[in-house]
JSON list of C-alpha atoms in Angstrom, two decimals:
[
{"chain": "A", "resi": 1, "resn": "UNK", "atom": "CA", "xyz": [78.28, -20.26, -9.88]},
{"chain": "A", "resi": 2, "resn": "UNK", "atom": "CA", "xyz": [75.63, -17.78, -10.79]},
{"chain": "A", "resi": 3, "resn": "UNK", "atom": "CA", "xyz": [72.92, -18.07, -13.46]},
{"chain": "A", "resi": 4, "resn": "UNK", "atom": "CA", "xyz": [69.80, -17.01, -14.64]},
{"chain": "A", "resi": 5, "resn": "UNK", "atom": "CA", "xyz": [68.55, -20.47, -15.93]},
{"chain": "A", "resi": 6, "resn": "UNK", "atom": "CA", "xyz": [67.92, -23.11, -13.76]},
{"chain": "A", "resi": 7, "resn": "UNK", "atom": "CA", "xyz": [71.19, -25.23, -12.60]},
{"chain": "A", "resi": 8, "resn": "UNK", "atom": "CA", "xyz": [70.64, -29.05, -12.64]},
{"chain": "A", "resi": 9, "resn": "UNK", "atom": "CA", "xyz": [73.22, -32.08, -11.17]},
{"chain": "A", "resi": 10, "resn": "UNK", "atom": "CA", "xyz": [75.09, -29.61, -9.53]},
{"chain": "A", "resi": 11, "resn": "UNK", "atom": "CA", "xyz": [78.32, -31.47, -7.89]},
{"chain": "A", "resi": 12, "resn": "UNK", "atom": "CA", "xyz": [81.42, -30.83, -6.39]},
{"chain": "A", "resi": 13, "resn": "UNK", "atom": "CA", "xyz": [83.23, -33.31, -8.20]},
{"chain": "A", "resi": 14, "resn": "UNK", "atom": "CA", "xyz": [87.24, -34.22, -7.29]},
{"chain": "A", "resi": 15, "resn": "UNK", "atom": "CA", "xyz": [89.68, -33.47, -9.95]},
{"chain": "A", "resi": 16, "resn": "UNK", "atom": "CA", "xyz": [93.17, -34.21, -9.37]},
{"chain": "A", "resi": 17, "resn": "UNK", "atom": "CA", "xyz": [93.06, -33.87, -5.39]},
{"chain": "A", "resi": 18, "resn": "UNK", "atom": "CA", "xyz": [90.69, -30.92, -5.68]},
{"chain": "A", "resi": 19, "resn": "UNK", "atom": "CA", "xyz": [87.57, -30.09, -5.39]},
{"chain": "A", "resi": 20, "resn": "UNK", "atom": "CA", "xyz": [85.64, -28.59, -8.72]},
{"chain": "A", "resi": 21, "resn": "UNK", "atom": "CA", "xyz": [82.19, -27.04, -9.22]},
{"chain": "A", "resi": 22, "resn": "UNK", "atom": "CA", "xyz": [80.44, -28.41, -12.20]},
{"chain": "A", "resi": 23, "resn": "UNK", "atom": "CA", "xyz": [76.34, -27.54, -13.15]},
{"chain": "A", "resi": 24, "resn": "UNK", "atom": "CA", "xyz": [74.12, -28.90, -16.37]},
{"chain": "A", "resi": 25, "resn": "UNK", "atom": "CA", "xyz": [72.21, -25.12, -17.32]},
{"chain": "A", "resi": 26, "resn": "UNK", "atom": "CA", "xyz": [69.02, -25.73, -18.34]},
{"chain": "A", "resi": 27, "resn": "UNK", "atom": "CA", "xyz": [68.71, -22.80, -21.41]},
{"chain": "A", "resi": 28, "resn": "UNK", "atom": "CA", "xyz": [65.06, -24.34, -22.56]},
{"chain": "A", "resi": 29, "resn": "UNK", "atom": "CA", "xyz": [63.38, -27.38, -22.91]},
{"chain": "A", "resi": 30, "resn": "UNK", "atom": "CA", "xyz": [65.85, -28.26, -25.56]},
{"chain": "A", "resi": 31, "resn": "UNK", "atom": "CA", "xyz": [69.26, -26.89, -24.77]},
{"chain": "A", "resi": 32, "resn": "UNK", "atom": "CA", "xyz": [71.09, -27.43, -21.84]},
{"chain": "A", "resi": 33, "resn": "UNK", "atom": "CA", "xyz": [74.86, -27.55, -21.50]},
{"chain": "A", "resi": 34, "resn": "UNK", "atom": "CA", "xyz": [77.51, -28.12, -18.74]},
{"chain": "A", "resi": 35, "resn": "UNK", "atom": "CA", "xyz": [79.38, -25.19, -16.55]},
{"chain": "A", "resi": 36, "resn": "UNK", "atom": "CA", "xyz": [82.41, -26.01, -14.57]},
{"chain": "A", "resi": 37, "resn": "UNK", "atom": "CA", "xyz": [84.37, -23.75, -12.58]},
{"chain": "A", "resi": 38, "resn": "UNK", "atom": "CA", "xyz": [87.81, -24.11, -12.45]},
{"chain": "A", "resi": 39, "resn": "UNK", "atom": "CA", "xyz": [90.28, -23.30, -10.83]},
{"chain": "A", "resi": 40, "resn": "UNK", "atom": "CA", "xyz": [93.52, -25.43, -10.55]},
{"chain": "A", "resi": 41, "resn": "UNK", "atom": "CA", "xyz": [96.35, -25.67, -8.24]},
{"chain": "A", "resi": 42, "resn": "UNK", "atom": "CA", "xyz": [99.63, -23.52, -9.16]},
{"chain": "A", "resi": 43, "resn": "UNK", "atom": "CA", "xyz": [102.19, -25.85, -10.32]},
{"chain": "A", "resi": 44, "resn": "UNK", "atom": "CA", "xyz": [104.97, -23.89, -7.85]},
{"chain": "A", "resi": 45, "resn": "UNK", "atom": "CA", "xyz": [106.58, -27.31, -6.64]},
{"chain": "A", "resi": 46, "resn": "UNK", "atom": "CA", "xyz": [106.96, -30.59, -8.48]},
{"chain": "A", "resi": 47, "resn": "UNK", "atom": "CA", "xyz": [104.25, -32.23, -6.18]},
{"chain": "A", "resi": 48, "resn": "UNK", "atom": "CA", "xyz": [101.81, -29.10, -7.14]},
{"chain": "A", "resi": 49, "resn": "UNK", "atom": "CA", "xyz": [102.86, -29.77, -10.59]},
{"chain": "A", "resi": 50, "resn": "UNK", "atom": "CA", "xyz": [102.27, -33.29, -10.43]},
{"chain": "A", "resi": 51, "resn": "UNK", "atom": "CA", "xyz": [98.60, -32.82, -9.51]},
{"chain": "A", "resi": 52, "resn": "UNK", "atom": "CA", "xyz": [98.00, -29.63, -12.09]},
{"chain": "A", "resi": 53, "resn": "UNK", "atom": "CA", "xyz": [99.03, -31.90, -14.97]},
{"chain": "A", "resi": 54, "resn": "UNK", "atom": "CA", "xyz": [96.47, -34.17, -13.25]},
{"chain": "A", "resi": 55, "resn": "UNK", "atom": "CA", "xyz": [93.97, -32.07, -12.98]},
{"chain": "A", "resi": 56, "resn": "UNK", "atom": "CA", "xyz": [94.20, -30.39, -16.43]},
{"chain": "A", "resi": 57, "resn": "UNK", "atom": "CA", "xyz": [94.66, -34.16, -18.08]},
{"chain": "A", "resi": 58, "resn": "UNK", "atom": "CA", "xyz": [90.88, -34.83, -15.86]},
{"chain": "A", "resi": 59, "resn": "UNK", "atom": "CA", "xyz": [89.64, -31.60, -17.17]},
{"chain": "A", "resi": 60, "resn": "UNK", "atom": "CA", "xyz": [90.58, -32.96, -21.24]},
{"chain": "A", "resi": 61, "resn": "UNK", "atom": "CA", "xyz": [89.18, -36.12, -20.67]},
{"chain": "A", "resi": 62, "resn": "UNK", "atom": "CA", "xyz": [85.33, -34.08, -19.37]},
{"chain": "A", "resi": 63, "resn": "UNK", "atom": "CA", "xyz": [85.45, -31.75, -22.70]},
{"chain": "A", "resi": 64, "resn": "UNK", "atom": "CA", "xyz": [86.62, -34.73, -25.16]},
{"chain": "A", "resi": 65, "resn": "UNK", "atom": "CA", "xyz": [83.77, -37.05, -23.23]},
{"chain": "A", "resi": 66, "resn": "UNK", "atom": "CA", "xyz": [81.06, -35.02, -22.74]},
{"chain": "A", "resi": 67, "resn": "UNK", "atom": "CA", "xyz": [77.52, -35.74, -24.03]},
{"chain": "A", "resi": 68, "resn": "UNK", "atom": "CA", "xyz": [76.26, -31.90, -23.63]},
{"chain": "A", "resi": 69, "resn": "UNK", "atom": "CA", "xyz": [78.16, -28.93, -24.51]},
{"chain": "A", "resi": 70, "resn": "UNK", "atom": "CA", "xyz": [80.46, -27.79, -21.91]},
{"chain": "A", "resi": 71, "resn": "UNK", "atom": "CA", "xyz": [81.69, -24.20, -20.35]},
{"chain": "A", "resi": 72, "resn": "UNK", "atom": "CA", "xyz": [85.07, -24.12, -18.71]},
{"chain": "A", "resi": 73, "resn": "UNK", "atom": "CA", "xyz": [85.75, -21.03, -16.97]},
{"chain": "A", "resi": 74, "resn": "UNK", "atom": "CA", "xyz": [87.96, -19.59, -14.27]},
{"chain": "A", "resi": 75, "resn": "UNK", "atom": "CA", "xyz": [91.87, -19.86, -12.86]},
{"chain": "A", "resi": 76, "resn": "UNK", "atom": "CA", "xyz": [93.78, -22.53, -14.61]},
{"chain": "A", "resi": 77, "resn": "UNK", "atom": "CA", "xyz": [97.24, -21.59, -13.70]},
{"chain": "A", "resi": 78, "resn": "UNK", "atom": "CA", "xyz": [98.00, -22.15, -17.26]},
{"chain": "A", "resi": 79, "resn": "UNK", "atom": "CA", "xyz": [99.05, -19.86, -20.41]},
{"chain": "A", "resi": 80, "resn": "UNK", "atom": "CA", "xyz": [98.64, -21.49, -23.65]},
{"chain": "A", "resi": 81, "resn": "UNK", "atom": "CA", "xyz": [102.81, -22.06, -23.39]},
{"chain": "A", "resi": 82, "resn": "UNK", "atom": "CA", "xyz": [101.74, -24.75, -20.88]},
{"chain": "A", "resi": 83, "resn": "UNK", "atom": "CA", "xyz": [101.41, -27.81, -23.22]},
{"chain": "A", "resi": 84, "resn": "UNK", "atom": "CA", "xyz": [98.86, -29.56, -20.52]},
{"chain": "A", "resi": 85, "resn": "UNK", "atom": "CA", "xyz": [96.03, -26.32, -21.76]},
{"chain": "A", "resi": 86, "resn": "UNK", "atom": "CA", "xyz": [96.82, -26.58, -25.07]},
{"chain": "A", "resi": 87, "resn": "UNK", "atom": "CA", "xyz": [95.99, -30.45, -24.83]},
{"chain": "A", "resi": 88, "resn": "UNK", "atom": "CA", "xyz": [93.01, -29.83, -23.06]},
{"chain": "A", "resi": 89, "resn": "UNK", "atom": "CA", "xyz": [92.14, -26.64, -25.72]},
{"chain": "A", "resi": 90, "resn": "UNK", "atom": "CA", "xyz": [93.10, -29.56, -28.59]},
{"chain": "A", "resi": 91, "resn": "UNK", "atom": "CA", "xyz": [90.03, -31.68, -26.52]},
{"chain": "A", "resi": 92, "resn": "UNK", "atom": "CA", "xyz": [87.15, -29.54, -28.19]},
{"chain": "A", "resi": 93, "resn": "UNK", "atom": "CA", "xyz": [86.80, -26.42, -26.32]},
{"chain": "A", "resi": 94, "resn": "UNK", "atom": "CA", "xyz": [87.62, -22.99, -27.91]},
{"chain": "A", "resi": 95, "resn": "UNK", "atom": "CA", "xyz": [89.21, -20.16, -25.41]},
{"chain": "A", "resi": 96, "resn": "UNK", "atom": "CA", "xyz": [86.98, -17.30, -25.94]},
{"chain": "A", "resi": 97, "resn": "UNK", "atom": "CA", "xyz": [90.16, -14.90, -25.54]},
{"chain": "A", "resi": 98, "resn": "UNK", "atom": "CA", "xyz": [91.34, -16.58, -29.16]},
{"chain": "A", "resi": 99, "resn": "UNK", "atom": "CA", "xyz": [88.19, -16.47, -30.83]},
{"chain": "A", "resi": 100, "resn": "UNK", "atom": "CA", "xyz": [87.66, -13.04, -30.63]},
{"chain": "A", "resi": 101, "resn": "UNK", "atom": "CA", "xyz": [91.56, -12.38, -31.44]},
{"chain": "A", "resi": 102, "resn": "UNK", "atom": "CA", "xyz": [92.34, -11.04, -28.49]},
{"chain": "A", "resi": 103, "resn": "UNK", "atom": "CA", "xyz": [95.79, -9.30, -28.06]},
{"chain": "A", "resi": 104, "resn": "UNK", "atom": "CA", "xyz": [97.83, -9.44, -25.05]},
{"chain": "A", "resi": 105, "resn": "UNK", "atom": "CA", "xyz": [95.79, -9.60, -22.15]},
{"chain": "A", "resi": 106, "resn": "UNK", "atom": "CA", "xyz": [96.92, -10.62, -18.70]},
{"chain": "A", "resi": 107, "resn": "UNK", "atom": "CA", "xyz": [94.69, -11.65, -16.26]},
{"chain": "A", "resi": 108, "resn": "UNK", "atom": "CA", "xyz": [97.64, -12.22, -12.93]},
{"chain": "A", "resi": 109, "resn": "UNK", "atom": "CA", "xyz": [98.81, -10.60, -10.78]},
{"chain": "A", "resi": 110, "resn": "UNK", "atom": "CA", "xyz": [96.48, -7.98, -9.91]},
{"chain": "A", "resi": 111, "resn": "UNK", "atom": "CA", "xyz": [97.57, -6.84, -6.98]},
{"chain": "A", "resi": 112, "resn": "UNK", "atom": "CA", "xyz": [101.42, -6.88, -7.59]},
{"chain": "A", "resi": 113, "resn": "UNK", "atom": "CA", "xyz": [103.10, -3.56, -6.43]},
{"chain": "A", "resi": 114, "resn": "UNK", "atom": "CA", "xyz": [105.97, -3.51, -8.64]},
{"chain": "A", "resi": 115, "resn": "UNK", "atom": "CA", "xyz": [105.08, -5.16, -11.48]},
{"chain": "A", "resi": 116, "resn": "UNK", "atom": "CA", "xyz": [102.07, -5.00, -13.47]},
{"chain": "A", "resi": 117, "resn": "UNK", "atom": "CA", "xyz": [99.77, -8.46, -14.70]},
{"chain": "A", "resi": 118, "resn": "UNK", "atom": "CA", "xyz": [101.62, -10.22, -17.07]},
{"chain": "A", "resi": 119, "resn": "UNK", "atom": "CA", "xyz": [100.19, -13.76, -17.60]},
{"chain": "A", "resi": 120, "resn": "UNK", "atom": "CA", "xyz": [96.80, -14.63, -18.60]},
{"chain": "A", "resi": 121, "resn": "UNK", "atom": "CA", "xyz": [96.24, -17.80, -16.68]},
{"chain": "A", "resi": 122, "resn": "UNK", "atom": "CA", "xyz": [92.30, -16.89, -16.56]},
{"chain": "A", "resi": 123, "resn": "UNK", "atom": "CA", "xyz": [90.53, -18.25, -19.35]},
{"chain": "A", "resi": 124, "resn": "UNK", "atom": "CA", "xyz": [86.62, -19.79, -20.64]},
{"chain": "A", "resi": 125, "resn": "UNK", "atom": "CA", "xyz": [86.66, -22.44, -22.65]},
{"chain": "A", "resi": 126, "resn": "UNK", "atom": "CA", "xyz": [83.61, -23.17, -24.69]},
{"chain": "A", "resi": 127, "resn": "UNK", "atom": "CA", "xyz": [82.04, -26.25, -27.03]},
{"chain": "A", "resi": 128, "resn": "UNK", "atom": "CA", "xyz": [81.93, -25.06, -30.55]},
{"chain": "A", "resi": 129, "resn": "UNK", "atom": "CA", "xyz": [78.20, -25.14, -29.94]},
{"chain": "A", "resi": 130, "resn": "UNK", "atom": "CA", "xyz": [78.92, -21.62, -28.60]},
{"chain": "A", "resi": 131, "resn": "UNK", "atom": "CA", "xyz": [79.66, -18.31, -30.26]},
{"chain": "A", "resi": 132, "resn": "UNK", "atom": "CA", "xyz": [81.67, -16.28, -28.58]},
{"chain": "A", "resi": 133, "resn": "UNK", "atom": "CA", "xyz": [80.48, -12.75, -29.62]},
{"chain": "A", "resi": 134, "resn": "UNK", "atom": "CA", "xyz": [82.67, -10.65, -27.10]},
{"chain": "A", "resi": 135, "resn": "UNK", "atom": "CA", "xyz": [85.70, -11.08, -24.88]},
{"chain": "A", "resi": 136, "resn": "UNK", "atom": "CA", "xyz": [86.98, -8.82, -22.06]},
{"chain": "A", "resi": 137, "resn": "UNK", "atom": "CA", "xyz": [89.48, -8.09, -19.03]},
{"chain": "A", "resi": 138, "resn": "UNK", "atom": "CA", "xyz": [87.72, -6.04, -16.38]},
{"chain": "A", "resi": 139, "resn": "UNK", "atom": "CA", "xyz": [89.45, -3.92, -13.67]},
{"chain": "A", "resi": 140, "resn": "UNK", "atom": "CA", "xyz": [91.01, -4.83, -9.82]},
{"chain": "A", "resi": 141, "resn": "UNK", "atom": "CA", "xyz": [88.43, -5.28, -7.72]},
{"chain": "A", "resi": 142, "resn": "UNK", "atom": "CA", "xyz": [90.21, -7.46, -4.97]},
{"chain": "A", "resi": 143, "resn": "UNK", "atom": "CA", "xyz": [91.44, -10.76, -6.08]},
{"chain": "A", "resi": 144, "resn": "UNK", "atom": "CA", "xyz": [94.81, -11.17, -7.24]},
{"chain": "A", "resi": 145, "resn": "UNK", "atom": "CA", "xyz": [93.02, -11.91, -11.01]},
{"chain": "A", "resi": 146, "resn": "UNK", "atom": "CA", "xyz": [91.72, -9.52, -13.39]},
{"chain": "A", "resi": 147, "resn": "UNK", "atom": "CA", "xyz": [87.99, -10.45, -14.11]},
{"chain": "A", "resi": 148, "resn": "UNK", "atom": "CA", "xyz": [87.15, -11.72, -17.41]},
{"chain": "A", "resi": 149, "resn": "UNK", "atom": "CA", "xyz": [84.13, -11.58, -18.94]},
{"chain": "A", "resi": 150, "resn": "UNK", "atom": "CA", "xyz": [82.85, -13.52, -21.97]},
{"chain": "A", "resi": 151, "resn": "UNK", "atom": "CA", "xyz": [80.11, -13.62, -24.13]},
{"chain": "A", "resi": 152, "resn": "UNK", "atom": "CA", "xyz": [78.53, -16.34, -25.32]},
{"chain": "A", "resi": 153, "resn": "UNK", "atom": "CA", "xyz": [75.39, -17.62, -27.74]},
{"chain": "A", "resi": 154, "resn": "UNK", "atom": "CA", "xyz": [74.72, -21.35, -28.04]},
{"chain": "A", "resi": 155, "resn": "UNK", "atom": "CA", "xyz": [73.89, -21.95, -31.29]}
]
């Protein structure tokens, strides 16, 4: 986690089984809000599954709780098909992808041979304390994800 204000209670907080990165970002003396980086396990097997609904159900229960406005950004091994995101979307947060009305824009697998990224299972998720005043997929640049990139104003 990378920012130019000051981080504050930074933890590494367990959700669902796994560990999670989560940061209060001081903006000014007046606005601060909370980061987490996520990045959930792949629901491949029905134990996996088991603890992604888990952690996504831990993940709704920080953005319908929290106190501060709240960031959520990173791998969620979801698509908004998967009705566990769409509950935690539901919670309060906005996926910058939607507010800008994005079009199709997969995010996994980069580095497929055959087939080209199809899912977008990368997302940010943002308080509506946020704008979101731009919204974009970068290039391969090693991971098996497409960056995204998203910008935001708090309000």
């Amino acid at each position: 986690m990378y920012s130019r204000f000051p981080l504050r209670d930074a933890a590494a907080p367990t959700v669902g089984d796994g560990m999670s990165l989560r940061a209060t970002v001081q903006v000014d003396e007046n606005r601060r809000f909370v980061m987490y980086a996520v990045h959930t396990i792949s629901p491949t097997s029905s134990t996996y599954t088991t603890r992604w609904r888990t952690q996504l159900t831990e993940l709704r229960h920080e953005a319908r709780t929290a106190t501060l406005p709240v960031i959520m950004a990173g791998d969620f091994n979801a698509t908004r098909d998967h009705r566990p995101f769409r509950q935690l979307v539901d919670a309060g947060v906005r996926d910058a992808h939607d507010v800008v009305g994005g079009g199709w824009e997969p995010t996994w697998s980069a580095t497929a041979v055959i087939v080209p990224p199809v899912l977008r299972i990368d997302h940010v998720l943002a308080s509506p304390a946020f704008a979101v005043t731009g919204f974009s997929v970068g290039r391969e640049d090693g991971s098996d994800h497409l960056p995204i990139l998203a910008d935001l104003a708090m309000r």
